[in-house]
Short mmCIF file of N, CA and C in Angstrom, two decimals:
data_model
loop_
_atom_site.label_atom_id
_atom_site.label_comp_id
_atom_site.label_asym_id
_atom_site.label_seq_id
_atom_site.Cartn_x
_atom_site.Cartn_y
_atom_site.Cartn_z
N GLY A 1 -18.26 -18.19 0.86
CA GLY A 1 -17.57 -19.13 0.34
C GLY A 1 -16.20 -18.84 -0.19
N VAL A 2 -15.58 -17.74 0.45
CA VAL A 2 -14.11 -17.38 -0.14
C VAL A 2 -13.23 -17.87 0.88
N ALA A 3 -12.16 -18.38 0.60
CA ALA A 3 -11.09 -18.86 1.48
C ALA A 3 -10.01 -17.69 1.35
N VAL A 4 -9.46 -17.33 2.53
CA VAL A 4 -8.52 -16.17 2.67
C VAL A 4 -7.26 -16.85 3.39
N ASP A 5 -6.06 -16.48 2.63
CA ASP A 5 -4.75 -16.97 3.23
C ASP A 5 -3.90 -15.78 3.50
N PHE A 6 -3.86 -15.74 4.74
CA PHE A 6 -3.37 -14.52 5.57
C PHE A 6 -1.78 -14.99 5.80
N HIS A 7 -1.00 -14.05 5.52
CA HIS A 7 0.38 -14.11 5.77
C HIS A 7 0.92 -12.93 6.57
N GLN A 8 1.64 -13.22 7.60
CA GLN A 8 2.45 -12.31 8.23
C GLN A 8 3.92 -12.64 8.20
N ALA A 9 4.59 -11.48 7.41
CA ALA A 9 6.18 -11.69 6.98
C ALA A 9 6.79 -10.54 7.17
N ASP A 10 8.14 -10.85 7.20
CA ASP A 10 9.07 -9.54 6.65
C ASP A 10 9.18 -9.32 5.51
N LEU A 11 8.80 -8.35 4.82
CA LEU A 11 8.65 -7.89 3.37
C LEU A 11 9.95 -7.96 2.87
N ARG A 12 11.15 -7.84 3.48
CA ARG A 12 12.56 -7.80 2.96
C ARG A 12 12.70 -9.17 2.48
N ASP A 13 12.26 -10.32 3.08
CA ASP A 13 12.53 -11.60 2.63
C ASP A 13 11.31 -12.20 1.88
N TRP A 14 10.22 -11.66 1.60
CA TRP A 14 9.02 -12.31 1.10
C TRP A 14 9.46 -12.51 -0.28
N PRO A 15 9.00 -13.93 -0.82
CA PRO A 15 9.34 -14.41 -2.32
C PRO A 15 8.11 -13.77 -3.08
N TRP A 16 8.27 -13.00 -3.80
CA TRP A 16 7.16 -12.15 -4.57
C TRP A 16 6.91 -13.09 -5.65
N ALA A 17 6.42 -14.30 -5.76
CA ALA A 17 5.90 -15.04 -6.80
C ALA A 17 5.09 -14.44 -7.70
N PRO A 18 5.55 -14.29 -8.99
CA PRO A 18 4.72 -13.77 -10.08
C PRO A 18 3.20 -14.30 -10.09
N ALA A 19 2.45 -13.15 -10.50
CA ALA A 19 0.95 -13.44 -10.70
C ALA A 19 0.36 -14.55 -9.98
N ARG A 20 0.74 -14.54 -8.34
CA ARG A 20 0.08 -15.41 -7.49
C ARG A 20 -1.17 -15.06 -6.83
N TYR A 21 -1.21 -13.72 -6.56
CA TYR A 21 -2.40 -13.54 -5.63
C TYR A 21 -3.52 -12.77 -6.34
N ASP A 22 -4.77 -12.80 -6.06
CA ASP A 22 -5.77 -11.99 -6.67
C ASP A 22 -5.95 -10.75 -5.95
N VAL A 23 -5.65 -10.67 -4.60
CA VAL A 23 -5.70 -9.47 -3.78
C VAL A 23 -4.39 -9.20 -3.05
N VAL A 24 -3.89 -8.24 -2.91
CA VAL A 24 -2.73 -7.79 -2.07
C VAL A 24 -3.10 -6.62 -1.29
N VAL A 25 -2.96 -6.92 0.25
CA VAL A 25 -3.50 -5.78 1.27
C VAL A 25 -2.21 -5.36 2.06
N ALA A 26 -1.98 -4.05 1.96
CA ALA A 26 -0.86 -3.47 2.66
C ALA A 26 -1.46 -2.34 3.63
N VAL A 27 -1.58 -2.55 5.02
CA VAL A 27 -1.91 -1.63 5.82
C VAL A 27 -0.88 -1.15 6.66
N PHE A 28 -0.50 0.10 6.60
CA PHE A 28 0.53 0.66 7.45
C PHE A 28 1.99 -0.02 7.40
N ILE A 29 2.29 -0.01 6.25
CA ILE A 29 3.72 -0.63 6.11
C ILE A 29 4.65 0.38 5.74
N GLN A 30 4.73 1.49 6.56
CA GLN A 30 5.34 2.60 6.09
C GLN A 30 6.92 2.78 6.99
N PHE A 31 7.39 1.76 7.55
CA PHE A 31 8.69 1.98 8.25
C PHE A 31 9.75 1.35 7.22
N ALA A 32 9.60 1.25 5.91
CA ALA A 32 10.61 0.99 5.02
C ALA A 32 11.26 2.06 4.33
N GLU A 33 12.51 2.43 4.32
CA GLU A 33 13.20 3.42 3.69
C GLU A 33 12.81 3.44 2.21
N PRO A 34 12.88 4.58 1.64
CA PRO A 34 12.47 4.65 0.09
C PRO A 34 12.96 3.44 -0.74
N ALA A 35 14.36 3.11 -0.69
CA ALA A 35 14.93 2.21 -1.47
C ALA A 35 14.02 0.84 -1.49
N LEU A 36 13.79 0.39 -0.10
CA LEU A 36 12.96 -0.83 0.26
C LEU A 36 11.59 -0.75 -0.09
N ARG A 37 11.07 0.31 0.33
CA ARG A 37 9.65 0.80 -0.14
C ARG A 37 9.50 0.45 -1.66
N ALA A 38 10.38 0.92 -2.49
CA ALA A 38 10.30 0.80 -3.81
C ALA A 38 10.39 -0.90 -4.18
N ALA A 39 11.23 -1.44 -3.73
CA ALA A 39 11.21 -2.83 -3.93
C ALA A 39 9.95 -3.70 -3.51
N ILE A 40 9.45 -3.24 -2.16
CA ILE A 40 8.24 -3.76 -1.74
C ILE A 40 7.07 -3.55 -2.60
N PHE A 41 6.86 -2.14 -3.33
CA PHE A 41 5.93 -1.78 -4.20
C PHE A 41 5.97 -2.79 -5.50
N ALA A 42 7.35 -2.93 -5.84
CA ALA A 42 7.57 -3.54 -7.12
C ALA A 42 7.03 -4.98 -7.02
N GLY A 43 7.40 -5.67 -5.88
CA GLY A 43 7.09 -6.82 -5.38
C GLY A 43 5.65 -7.15 -5.54
N MET A 44 4.81 -6.10 -4.78
CA MET A 44 3.40 -6.30 -4.65
C MET A 44 2.63 -6.35 -6.00
N GLN A 45 3.23 -5.40 -6.96
CA GLN A 45 2.58 -5.54 -8.46
C GLN A 45 2.95 -6.67 -9.10
N ARG A 46 4.20 -7.25 -8.83
CA ARG A 46 4.60 -8.52 -9.65
C ARG A 46 3.78 -9.79 -9.13
N THR A 47 3.51 -9.72 -7.95
CA THR A 47 2.74 -10.90 -7.43
C THR A 47 1.28 -10.80 -7.60
N LEU A 48 0.81 -9.73 -7.99
CA LEU A 48 -0.58 -9.48 -8.33
C LEU A 48 -1.07 -10.30 -9.66
N ALA A 49 -2.01 -11.11 -9.56
CA ALA A 49 -2.34 -11.88 -10.92
C ALA A 49 -3.17 -10.75 -11.72
N PRO A 50 -3.09 -11.02 -13.14
CA PRO A 50 -3.82 -10.12 -14.15
C PRO A 50 -5.32 -9.95 -13.38
N GLY A 51 -5.67 -8.87 -13.63
CA GLY A 51 -7.28 -8.45 -12.89
C GLY A 51 -7.04 -8.28 -11.42
N GLY A 52 -6.01 -8.57 -10.71
CA GLY A 52 -5.93 -8.46 -9.16
C GLY A 52 -5.93 -7.30 -8.70
N LEU A 53 -6.44 -6.99 -7.35
CA LEU A 53 -6.60 -5.67 -6.74
C LEU A 53 -5.54 -5.64 -5.70
N LEU A 54 -4.95 -4.26 -5.64
CA LEU A 54 -4.04 -3.80 -4.73
C LEU A 54 -4.76 -2.80 -3.67
N LEU A 55 -4.73 -3.27 -2.40
CA LEU A 55 -5.45 -2.33 -1.33
C LEU A 55 -4.33 -1.94 -0.54
N LEU A 56 -3.94 -0.56 -0.35
CA LEU A 56 -2.97 0.05 0.45
C LEU A 56 -3.56 1.03 1.31
N HIS A 57 -3.15 1.19 2.53
CA HIS A 57 -3.84 2.18 3.42
C HIS A 57 -2.58 2.80 4.42
N GLY A 58 -2.46 3.76 4.38
CA GLY A 58 -1.37 4.32 5.17
C GLY A 58 -1.41 5.75 5.63
N PHE A 59 -0.39 6.45 5.93
CA PHE A 59 -0.32 7.97 6.59
C PHE A 59 0.09 8.79 5.49
N THR A 60 -0.21 9.89 5.57
CA THR A 60 0.26 11.04 4.54
C THR A 60 1.19 12.00 5.43
N PRO A 61 1.70 12.86 4.71
CA PRO A 61 2.76 13.68 5.57
C PRO A 61 2.07 14.64 6.56
N ALA A 62 0.75 14.82 6.24
CA ALA A 62 -0.06 15.65 7.34
C ALA A 62 -0.02 14.84 8.59
N GLN A 63 0.23 13.71 8.67
CA GLN A 63 0.28 12.78 10.05
C GLN A 63 1.19 13.35 10.99
N LEU A 64 2.23 14.10 10.50
CA LEU A 64 3.45 14.53 11.43
C LEU A 64 3.01 15.47 12.39
N ALA A 65 1.70 16.17 12.29
CA ALA A 65 0.95 17.04 13.14
C ALA A 65 0.19 16.34 14.13
N PHE A 66 0.01 15.15 13.84
CA PHE A 66 -0.75 14.37 14.87
C PHE A 66 0.02 13.22 15.75
N HIS A 67 -0.55 12.88 16.82
CA HIS A 67 0.01 11.87 17.77
C HIS A 67 -0.67 10.41 17.63
N SER A 68 -1.06 10.11 16.51
CA SER A 68 -2.00 8.77 16.52
C SER A 68 -1.19 7.80 15.94
N GLY A 69 0.28 7.80 15.80
CA GLY A 69 0.93 6.80 15.14
C GLY A 69 1.65 7.11 13.89
N GLY A 70 2.32 6.03 13.41
CA GLY A 70 3.08 6.29 11.90
C GLY A 70 4.46 6.69 12.29
N PRO A 71 5.36 6.63 11.17
CA PRO A 71 6.68 7.12 11.10
C PRO A 71 6.97 8.68 11.30
N PRO A 72 8.03 8.90 12.06
CA PRO A 72 8.31 10.19 12.52
C PRO A 72 8.80 11.20 11.51
N CYS A 73 9.00 10.63 10.14
CA CYS A 73 9.70 11.49 9.10
C CYS A 73 8.80 11.36 7.84
N ALA A 74 8.89 12.41 7.17
CA ALA A 74 8.03 12.66 5.99
C ALA A 74 8.37 11.59 4.82
N GLU A 75 9.69 11.28 4.64
CA GLU A 75 10.10 10.68 3.62
C GLU A 75 9.49 9.17 3.63
N LEU A 76 8.98 8.73 4.85
CA LEU A 76 8.52 7.46 4.83
C LEU A 76 7.00 7.46 4.57
N LEU A 77 6.25 8.67 4.48
CA LEU A 77 4.72 8.69 4.56
C LEU A 77 4.46 8.80 3.03
N TYR A 78 3.06 8.57 2.55
CA TYR A 78 2.69 8.43 1.25
C TYR A 78 1.88 9.82 0.93
N THR A 79 2.18 10.23 -0.34
CA THR A 79 1.39 11.19 -1.19
C THR A 79 0.80 10.61 -2.32
N PRO A 80 -0.16 11.23 -2.79
CA PRO A 80 -0.92 10.73 -3.95
C PRO A 80 0.03 10.66 -5.12
N GLU A 81 0.85 11.45 -5.41
CA GLU A 81 2.07 11.68 -6.26
C GLU A 81 2.93 10.35 -6.23
N LEU A 82 3.34 10.13 -4.97
CA LEU A 82 4.31 9.07 -4.73
C LEU A 82 3.60 7.69 -5.50
N LEU A 83 2.33 7.45 -4.79
CA LEU A 83 1.57 6.44 -4.96
C LEU A 83 1.16 6.24 -6.61
N ARG A 84 0.89 7.48 -7.34
CA ARG A 84 0.58 7.25 -8.87
C ARG A 84 1.77 6.95 -9.35
N ASP A 85 2.78 7.32 -9.13
CA ASP A 85 4.06 7.21 -9.74
C ASP A 85 4.66 5.52 -9.42
N ALA A 86 4.59 5.10 -8.25
CA ALA A 86 4.93 3.66 -7.88
C ALA A 86 4.06 2.75 -8.46
N PHE A 87 2.81 3.15 -8.71
CA PHE A 87 1.94 1.91 -9.19
C PHE A 87 1.17 2.46 -10.63
N ALA A 88 1.90 3.07 -11.30
CA ALA A 88 1.77 3.53 -12.59
C ALA A 88 1.32 2.64 -13.57
N GLU A 89 1.80 1.28 -13.59
CA GLU A 89 1.34 0.21 -14.42
C GLU A 89 -0.12 -0.53 -14.19
N LEU A 90 -0.48 0.12 -12.76
CA LEU A 90 -1.77 -0.41 -12.39
C LEU A 90 -2.90 0.64 -12.77
N GLU A 91 -4.28 0.15 -12.98
CA GLU A 91 -5.34 1.20 -13.22
C GLU A 91 -5.86 1.59 -11.75
N ILE A 92 -5.63 2.82 -11.45
CA ILE A 92 -6.02 3.25 -10.14
C ILE A 92 -7.60 3.53 -10.17
N LEU A 93 -8.20 2.81 -9.20
CA LEU A 93 -9.61 2.80 -8.98
C LEU A 93 -9.95 3.80 -7.89
N ARG A 94 -9.32 4.04 -6.98
CA ARG A 94 -9.59 5.01 -5.86
C ARG A 94 -8.01 5.39 -5.35
N LEU A 95 -8.06 6.70 -5.04
CA LEU A 95 -6.74 7.20 -4.47
C LEU A 95 -7.17 8.48 -3.71
N GLU A 96 -7.23 8.17 -2.49
CA GLU A 96 -7.93 9.31 -1.60
C GLU A 96 -7.15 9.72 -0.49
N GLU A 97 -6.94 10.91 -0.07
CA GLU A 97 -6.33 11.52 1.19
C GLU A 97 -7.52 11.79 2.22
N TYR A 98 -7.60 11.74 3.44
CA TYR A 98 -8.53 12.13 4.23
C TYR A 98 -8.19 11.96 5.49
N GLU A 99 -8.81 12.61 6.64
CA GLU A 99 -8.42 12.70 8.04
C GLU A 99 -9.85 11.97 8.67
N CYS A 100 -9.28 11.33 9.66
CA CYS A 100 -10.29 10.56 10.59
C CYS A 100 -9.80 10.45 11.90
N GLU A 101 -10.83 9.82 12.73
CA GLU A 101 -10.21 9.45 14.12
C GLU A 101 -9.88 8.01 14.29
N LEU A 102 -8.69 7.85 14.69
CA LEU A 102 -8.29 6.39 14.66
C LEU A 102 -8.58 5.90 16.27
N GLN A 103 -8.95 4.52 16.32
CA GLN A 103 -9.30 4.06 17.54
C GLN A 103 -8.83 2.42 17.62
N GLU A 104 -7.13 2.38 17.39
CA GLU A 104 -6.74 1.10 17.15
C GLU A 104 -5.84 0.75 18.31
N GLY A 105 -6.15 1.07 19.46
CA GLY A 105 -5.18 0.74 20.59
C GLY A 105 -4.32 1.82 21.03
N THR A 106 -3.41 1.34 22.12
CA THR A 106 -2.34 2.36 22.57
C THR A 106 -1.53 2.97 21.51
N GLY A 107 -1.25 4.17 21.40
CA GLY A 107 -0.41 4.63 20.59
C GLY A 107 -0.94 4.64 19.16
N HIS A 108 -2.05 4.45 18.94
CA HIS A 108 -2.85 4.51 17.67
C HIS A 108 -4.22 5.05 17.82
N ALA A 109 -4.46 5.99 18.39
CA ALA A 109 -5.81 6.70 18.65
C ALA A 109 -5.64 8.07 18.51
N GLY A 110 -6.78 8.73 18.00
CA GLY A 110 -6.77 10.23 17.64
C GLY A 110 -6.89 10.63 16.17
N GLN A 111 -6.84 11.91 16.03
CA GLN A 111 -6.87 12.26 14.73
C GLN A 111 -5.77 11.77 13.94
N ALA A 112 -5.95 11.34 12.65
CA ALA A 112 -4.99 10.92 11.71
C ALA A 112 -5.20 11.35 10.34
N ALA A 113 -4.06 11.38 9.50
CA ALA A 113 -4.05 11.95 8.23
C ALA A 113 -3.60 10.68 7.35
N LEU A 114 -4.67 10.08 6.43
CA LEU A 114 -4.65 8.93 5.86
C LEU A 114 -4.89 9.02 4.46
N ILE A 115 -4.42 8.06 3.74
CA ILE A 115 -4.46 7.69 2.40
C ILE A 115 -4.83 6.38 1.91
N ASP A 116 -5.77 6.20 1.16
CA ASP A 116 -6.10 4.87 0.57
C ASP A 116 -5.96 4.72 -0.81
N LEU A 117 -5.34 3.57 -1.28
CA LEU A 117 -5.34 3.29 -2.93
C LEU A 117 -5.98 1.83 -3.04
N VAL A 118 -6.72 1.91 -4.12
CA VAL A 118 -7.24 0.75 -4.63
C VAL A 118 -6.91 0.74 -6.18
N ALA A 119 -6.06 -0.42 -6.54
CA ALA A 119 -5.71 -0.46 -7.96
C ALA A 119 -5.92 -1.73 -8.53
N ARG A 120 -5.98 -1.79 -9.79
CA ARG A 120 -6.30 -3.29 -10.52
C ARG A 120 -5.14 -3.28 -11.54
N LYS A 121 -4.70 -4.57 -11.36
CA LYS A 121 -3.44 -4.93 -12.43
C LYS A 121 -4.23 -5.26 -13.79
N PRO A 122 -3.90 -4.73 -14.94
CA PRO A 122 -4.55 -4.97 -16.09
C PRO A 122 -4.61 -6.67 -16.40
N LEU A 123 -5.52 -6.99 -17.20
CA LEU A 123 -5.84 -8.20 -17.54
C LEU A 123 -4.69 -8.72 -18.46
N ALA A 124 -4.25 -7.84 -19.38
CA ALA A 124 -3.44 -8.41 -20.28
C ALA A 124 -2.19 -7.06 -20.31
N ASP A 125 -1.05 -7.77 -20.51
CA ASP A 125 0.11 -6.61 -20.74
C ASP A 125 -0.07 -5.88 -22.10
N ALA A 126 -0.05 -4.47 -21.98
CA ALA A 126 -0.52 -3.64 -23.14
C ALA A 126 0.63 -3.93 -24.13
N THR A 127 1.80 -4.42 -23.88
CA THR A 127 2.73 -4.38 -24.96
C THR A 127 2.64 -5.78 -25.79
N SER A 128 1.73 -6.73 -25.11
CA SER A 128 1.65 -7.86 -25.94
C SER A 128 0.33 -7.89 -26.95
N ALA A 129 -0.30 -6.84 -26.80
CA ALA A 129 -1.51 -6.61 -27.68
C ALA A 129 -1.06 -6.41 -29.08
#
């Protein structure tokens, strides 16, 4: 009984409405240079409703040793430190690096170095308490 509202969009133009979504999911959105990535990450946090969840899945720099997809340069890949810093205002529930076998079609198959982040936006702004 849950309605899911999917959107496919260019994140450079997405109108990050404040506190609009209960869940934001970002899977392999790593082709944004660091300045754009920072803007996207800030927008993702802004659009989360209080108590909302952020689910992010991407490649780590170790992916450069594999041929299963992802950006060809380290600056576009995620590290735990980068994600902790970028999402410091959220409660990190899970942050894990791991390797696994991808089977996601042509160009996205084989061993991969991945990272998952699950984080929750606080229910109340700590500065308003």
